[in-house]
Amino acid sequence: MPPGKIKGGKYKVGIVGAGCAGLFTGLIFDHLKEVYGLDAEYEILECNDDKRLGGRLYTHYFNDPKEHPHDYYDVGAMRFPDTKVMSRVFSLFTNELQMQRKTSTKDTQPGDLVPYYLDGGNTTELFDDILVTNRTGQSESTAVRSKVTGFPPRQTSQWPSDIIETQIGELEYNLETHPEKGWKDFLDKFDKFSVHEYLLHRLDFDTTEWPETGTSWYEEALTEMVLDKLNFSGNHDWYCVMGGTQVIAKRMFVKLEGKRKGRVHFGKRVTKIDRLYHPCRSGQDHGQDLPQLAVQVAGESQPRVYNAVFGSAPVGNMQRMNLQGLNLNWGTKQAIRSLGYSASCKVGIRFKKLWRIERGIKRGGASKTDQPIRNCVCPSYNIDDPVNQPGVLLASYTWSQEAQRIGTLINSNPADGEADLKALLIDNLAQLHFSSKEEYDKVKGIIEDNYDTHFAYDWYSDPAQPVNEVLQAYNHDEVRAPFGPVPAEFDRTRDVLPLGVAHPEREKVVSAVGEWARQGVLAEEIRLKQGGDRLDPARVERNEVTEFLTVEV
């Protein structure tokens, strides 16, 4: 709302989850107080201990980072493209968290942004027992080389990525060139499809199955793949964080705690959220009193009471909470029950020396295979380290079915140091890095001799965290917000002046996103008063929609 419309008084707010979304919500409230005087007292409830601050921003340190600054790998998020979509993220990095961009890994500090290399040169691909290196200019295999049968003739010599790009490219183009119309058309026509369903409408079964980068991976939502490709495609600069991405969460935490100590509470698992009181349900006029919600935390005898609660927990966590008292609409409840995340596993190995650099992989990049480890990622933050000193390799990065399978070896027998997993990693790495079959034993010996220790993590077995990509698509009219869609006849987001347009008092002008959120809150109040699952426009009274029409645009 514009500054003049913010009502006075104190507000008590609960934020569930101290991942990136929860921490950023706290930063937003600090900003609203500094700029607009909104006095909201908030606290963040995190179910994990302080070592897991940040949610998916999770970094494993093999040793004390002060003594061994590069002995780590990012178990969660690990790289960031500098794109238009990510501009606000980089604004957070550089403006709010004082993270400096660097052109190399030399003379850096924890939190600096350094180049991340998707292609480091001399990386390999091993599919269908055919080893290909990008030194030859042939960075991918083809159906002909892999002796795959059943392909249409025109596609036998195409790279897998080109086959998929041909099918997805049109959707990407429409979204890039006509964002608003392209997005509407996409939601109307394609949002209901998984990738597999969409491709089977355009390709035969064999052609659809072969390019898949993870078994069952194409069961993800088509929307997820298209948005991913928009983020990952193009000639963009990529960055990683020196010291690991968890540094981002730590800096956000320091910034929050610098305003007031004790805002983030660890070891607080939310079990129930209930609505104690809402003005619309009591028949009082809007603004005469504040809503009250009760949040029950495991082990606490009394619930914590807030005027508003912001939930940043994954839907898997939300399903374990008792939310009956919130009267969520059907679409939201169905999403909590059914929205699927793909499995994901990562295994990092600390070696006694950087043997991969000796084999010509000198600038990061990733090698790929259809063997169980699937993706072997060479970090970009240690490329300037001496070859003869210890270093870390992300030996396996898997998702979908491969992650579920390799996940069975993680913590299966901790007493023997996950020996089966270790043996699999060494074997697959040797296969991926030898130049001839005769050299396999030699390369395997090098890897075994230099192995020091490893750390494996299965995101699907983590009860507190989401995993990788969204698997199922949903009707966009059902889950636009916790309270369901704003009726079209009340939707005024198109009337709001776009942020890119000059305005003499820009800070006082509502953004389309802000207006959409405001409308959603007002629509929810009307729905609660009506008592139905969805707001019924035919039952809306004139005085109830006055606030839809009074915003300054």
Tab-separated table of C-alpha atoms in Angstrom, residues 23 47 75 79 87 92 112 123 138 193 215 230 323 335 341 395 454 496 537 545:
chain	number	residue	atom	x	y	z
A	23	LEU	CA	15.358	-14.559	6.014
A	47	CYS	CA	13.234	-26.313	12.962
A	75	VAL	CA	25.309	-29.450	-1.026
A	79	ARG	CA	25.735	-21.237	-8.983
A	87	SER	CA	18.778	-9.039	-11.254
A	92	LEU	CA	20.655	-8.423	-2.786
A	112	ASP	CA	33.017	-12.709	-2.916
A	123	THR	CA	35.583	-32.512	-19.725
A	138	GLN	CA	32.194	-33.280	-30.333
A	193	PHE	CA	1.643	-31.150	-19.229
A	215	THR	CA	15.727	-41.420	-15.549
A	230	LEU	CA	15.222	-19.492	-19.819
A	323	LEU	CA	-3.682	-26.340	9.228
A	335	ALA	CA	-1.076	-28.566	-3.750
A	341	TYR	CA	9.686	-32.544	-5.755
A	395	ALA	CA	32.012	-36.463	-7.625
A	454	HIS	CA	33.778	-37.970	1.282
A	496	VAL	CA	-0.801	-0.043	-12.110
A	537	PRO	CA	-18.353	-12.538	-7.015
A	545	VAL	CA	-14.843	-3.776	-2.887
